[in-house]
mmCIF file of C-alpha atoms and ligand atoms in Angstrom:
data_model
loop_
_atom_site.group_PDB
_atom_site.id
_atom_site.type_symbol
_atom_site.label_atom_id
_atom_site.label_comp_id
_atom_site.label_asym_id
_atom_site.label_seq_id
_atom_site.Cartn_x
_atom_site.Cartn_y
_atom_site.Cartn_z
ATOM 1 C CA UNK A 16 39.855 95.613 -15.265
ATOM 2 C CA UNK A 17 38.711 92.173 -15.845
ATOM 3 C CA UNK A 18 41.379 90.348 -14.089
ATOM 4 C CA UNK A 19 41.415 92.591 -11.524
ATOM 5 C CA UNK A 20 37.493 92.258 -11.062
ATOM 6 C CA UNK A 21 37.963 87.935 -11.228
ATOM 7 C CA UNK A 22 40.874 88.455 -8.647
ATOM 8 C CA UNK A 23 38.900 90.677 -6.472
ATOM 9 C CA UNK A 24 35.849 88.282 -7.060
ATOM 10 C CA UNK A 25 38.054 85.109 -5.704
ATOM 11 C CA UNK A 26 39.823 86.641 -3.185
ATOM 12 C CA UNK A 27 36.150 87.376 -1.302
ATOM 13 C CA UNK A 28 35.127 84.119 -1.531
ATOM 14 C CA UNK A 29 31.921 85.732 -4.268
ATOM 15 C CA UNK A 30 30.831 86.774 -1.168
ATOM 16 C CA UNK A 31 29.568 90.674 -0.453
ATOM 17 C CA UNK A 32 32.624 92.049 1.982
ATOM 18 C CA UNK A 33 30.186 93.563 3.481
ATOM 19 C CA UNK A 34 26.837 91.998 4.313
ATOM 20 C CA UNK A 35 28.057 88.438 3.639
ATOM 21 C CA UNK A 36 25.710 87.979 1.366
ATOM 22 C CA UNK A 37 26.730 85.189 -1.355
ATOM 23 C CA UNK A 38 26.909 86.029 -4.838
ATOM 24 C CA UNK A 39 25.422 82.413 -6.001
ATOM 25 C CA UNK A 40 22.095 83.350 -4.621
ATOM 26 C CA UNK A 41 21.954 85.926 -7.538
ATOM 27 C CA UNK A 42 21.969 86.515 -11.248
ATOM 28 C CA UNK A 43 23.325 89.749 -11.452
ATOM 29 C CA UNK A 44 26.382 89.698 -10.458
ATOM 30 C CA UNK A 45 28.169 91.643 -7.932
ATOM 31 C CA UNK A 46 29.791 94.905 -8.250
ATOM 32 C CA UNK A 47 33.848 95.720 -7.813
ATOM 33 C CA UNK A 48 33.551 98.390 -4.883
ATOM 34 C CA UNK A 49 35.997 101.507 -4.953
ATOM 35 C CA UNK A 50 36.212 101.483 -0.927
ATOM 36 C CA UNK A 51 37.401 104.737 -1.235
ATOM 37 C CA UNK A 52 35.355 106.194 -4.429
ATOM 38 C CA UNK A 53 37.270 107.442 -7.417
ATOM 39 C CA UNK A 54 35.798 110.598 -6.872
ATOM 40 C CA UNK A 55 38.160 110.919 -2.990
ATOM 41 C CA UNK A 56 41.436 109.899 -5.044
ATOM 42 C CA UNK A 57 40.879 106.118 -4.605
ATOM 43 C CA UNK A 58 42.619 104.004 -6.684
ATOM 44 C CA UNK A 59 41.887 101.048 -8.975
ATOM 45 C CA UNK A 60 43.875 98.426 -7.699
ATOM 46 C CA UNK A 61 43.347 95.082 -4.765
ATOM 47 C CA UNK A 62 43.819 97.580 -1.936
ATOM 48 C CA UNK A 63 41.293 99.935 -2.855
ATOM 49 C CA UNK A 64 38.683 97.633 -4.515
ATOM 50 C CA UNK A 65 35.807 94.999 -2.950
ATOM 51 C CA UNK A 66 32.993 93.186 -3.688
ATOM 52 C CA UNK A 67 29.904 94.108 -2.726
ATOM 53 C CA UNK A 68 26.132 93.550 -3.355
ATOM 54 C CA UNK A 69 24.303 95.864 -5.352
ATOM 55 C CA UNK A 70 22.327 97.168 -2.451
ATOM 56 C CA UNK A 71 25.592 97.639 -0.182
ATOM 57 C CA UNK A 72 27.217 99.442 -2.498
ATOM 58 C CA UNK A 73 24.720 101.329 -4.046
ATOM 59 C CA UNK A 74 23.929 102.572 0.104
ATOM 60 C CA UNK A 75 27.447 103.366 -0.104
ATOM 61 C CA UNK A 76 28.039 105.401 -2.639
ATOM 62 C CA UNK A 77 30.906 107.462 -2.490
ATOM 63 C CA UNK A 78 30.276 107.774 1.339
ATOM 64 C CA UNK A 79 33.753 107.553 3.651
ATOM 65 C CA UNK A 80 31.864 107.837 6.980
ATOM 66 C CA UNK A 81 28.813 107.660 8.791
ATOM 67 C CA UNK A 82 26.900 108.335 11.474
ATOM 68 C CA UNK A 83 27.137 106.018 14.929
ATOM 69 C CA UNK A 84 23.400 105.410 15.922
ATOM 70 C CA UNK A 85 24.044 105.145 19.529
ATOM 71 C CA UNK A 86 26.889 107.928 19.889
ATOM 72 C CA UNK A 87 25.637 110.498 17.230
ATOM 73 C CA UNK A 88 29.432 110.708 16.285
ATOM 74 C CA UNK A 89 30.825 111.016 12.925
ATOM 75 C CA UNK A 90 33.230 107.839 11.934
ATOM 76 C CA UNK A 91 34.642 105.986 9.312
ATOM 77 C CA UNK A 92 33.019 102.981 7.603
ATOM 78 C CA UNK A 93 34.201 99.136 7.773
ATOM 79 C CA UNK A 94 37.094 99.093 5.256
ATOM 80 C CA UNK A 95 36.934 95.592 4.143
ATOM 81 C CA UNK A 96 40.580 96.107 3.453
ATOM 82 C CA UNK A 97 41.875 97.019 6.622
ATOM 83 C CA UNK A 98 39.304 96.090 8.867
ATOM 84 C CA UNK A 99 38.511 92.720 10.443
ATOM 85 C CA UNK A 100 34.646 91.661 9.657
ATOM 86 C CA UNK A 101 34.301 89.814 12.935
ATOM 87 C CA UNK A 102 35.968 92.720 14.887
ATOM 88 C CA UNK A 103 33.009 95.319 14.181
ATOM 89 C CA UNK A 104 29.915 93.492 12.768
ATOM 90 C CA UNK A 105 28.236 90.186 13.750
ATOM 91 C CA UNK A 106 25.226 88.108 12.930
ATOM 92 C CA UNK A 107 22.284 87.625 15.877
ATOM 93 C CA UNK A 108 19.042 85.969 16.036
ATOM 94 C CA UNK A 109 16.914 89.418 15.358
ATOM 95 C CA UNK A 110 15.450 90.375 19.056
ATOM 96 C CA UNK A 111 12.111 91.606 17.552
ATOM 97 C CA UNK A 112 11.142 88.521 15.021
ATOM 98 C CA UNK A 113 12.005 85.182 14.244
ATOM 99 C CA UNK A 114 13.138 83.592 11.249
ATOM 100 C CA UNK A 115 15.396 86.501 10.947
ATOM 101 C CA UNK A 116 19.518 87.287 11.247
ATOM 102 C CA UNK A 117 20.560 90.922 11.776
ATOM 103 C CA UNK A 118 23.913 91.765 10.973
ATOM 104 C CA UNK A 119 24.720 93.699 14.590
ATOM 105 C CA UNK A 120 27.579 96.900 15.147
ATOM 106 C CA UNK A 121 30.044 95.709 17.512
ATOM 107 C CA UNK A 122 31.988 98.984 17.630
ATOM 108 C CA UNK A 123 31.428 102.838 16.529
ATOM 109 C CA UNK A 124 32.307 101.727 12.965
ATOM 110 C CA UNK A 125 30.501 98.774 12.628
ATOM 111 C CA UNK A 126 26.986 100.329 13.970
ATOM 112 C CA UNK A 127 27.202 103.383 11.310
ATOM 113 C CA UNK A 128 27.582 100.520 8.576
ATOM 114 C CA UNK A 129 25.438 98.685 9.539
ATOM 115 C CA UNK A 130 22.869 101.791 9.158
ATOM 116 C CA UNK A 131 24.133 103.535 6.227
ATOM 117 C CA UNK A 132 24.092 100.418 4.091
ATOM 118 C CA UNK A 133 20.599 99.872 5.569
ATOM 119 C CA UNK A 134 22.029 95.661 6.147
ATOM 120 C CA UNK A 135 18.840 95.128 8.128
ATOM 121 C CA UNK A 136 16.781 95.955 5.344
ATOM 122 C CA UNK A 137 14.131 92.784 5.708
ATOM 123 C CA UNK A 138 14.459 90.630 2.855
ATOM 124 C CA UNK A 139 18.144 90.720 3.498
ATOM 125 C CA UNK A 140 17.525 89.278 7.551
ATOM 126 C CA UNK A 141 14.975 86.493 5.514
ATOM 127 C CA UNK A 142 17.761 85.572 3.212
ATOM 128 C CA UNK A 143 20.275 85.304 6.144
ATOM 129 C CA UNK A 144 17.910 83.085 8.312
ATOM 130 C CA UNK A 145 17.088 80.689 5.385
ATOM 131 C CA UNK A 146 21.374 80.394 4.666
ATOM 132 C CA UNK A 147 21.546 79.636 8.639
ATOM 133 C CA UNK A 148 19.211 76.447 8.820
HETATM 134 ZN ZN1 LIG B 202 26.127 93.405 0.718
#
């Protein structure tokens, strides 16, 4: 799997795929992501895999779905894959405190991953705001 992992690592810029966060700011590094877990059928190959922060995808888990905060309904999660980052997610100026970037659901999918990979989680909005100046 190493060349796999270095060609996954590249091809995201050593960037999470799903918070943005960048991989340089770390020590340990990043994990290859099954986007859809080994344990639904998912295979091991550039289609399936990602790169993602510990805390994304240890929020993720094995989960395919999740729920939207402001509809209740069940839906899929950003496939970094298929999706479009910009499409479903976006960074704001947090409403509630300064010095901080949320990572904002634009659409149904975006808003339940966004919650289930708890991206708001403080530290994570501090990081964001100190990249941004
Ligand atoms: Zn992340």
């Amino acid at each position: 799997m190493s060349e796999l992992a270095a060609e996954v690592r590249k091809r995201a810029r050593h960037r999470c795929e799903y918070c943005l966060l960048p991989q340089a700011l770390f020590r340990r590094p990043f994990h290859i992501e099954h986007i859809i877990a080994k344990q639904h059928g998912g295979a091991t190959d550039l289609d399936n895999l990602a790169l993602a922060c510990w805390q994304c995808n240890l929020k993720k888990g094995p989960n395919l779905s999740g729920i939207d905060p402001q509809t209740g309904l069940l839906v899929r999660l950003f496939h970094p894959r298929q999706d479009q980052w910009a499409e479903h997610l976006e960074l704001q100026q947090s409403a509630t405190a300064l010095e901080r970037i949320e990572i904002v659901g634009l659409t149904p999918v975006g808003r339940a991953t966004v919650r289930l990979l708890d991206m708001n989680e403080e530290l994570r909005q501090a990081i964001r705001f100190e990249l941004s100046r």
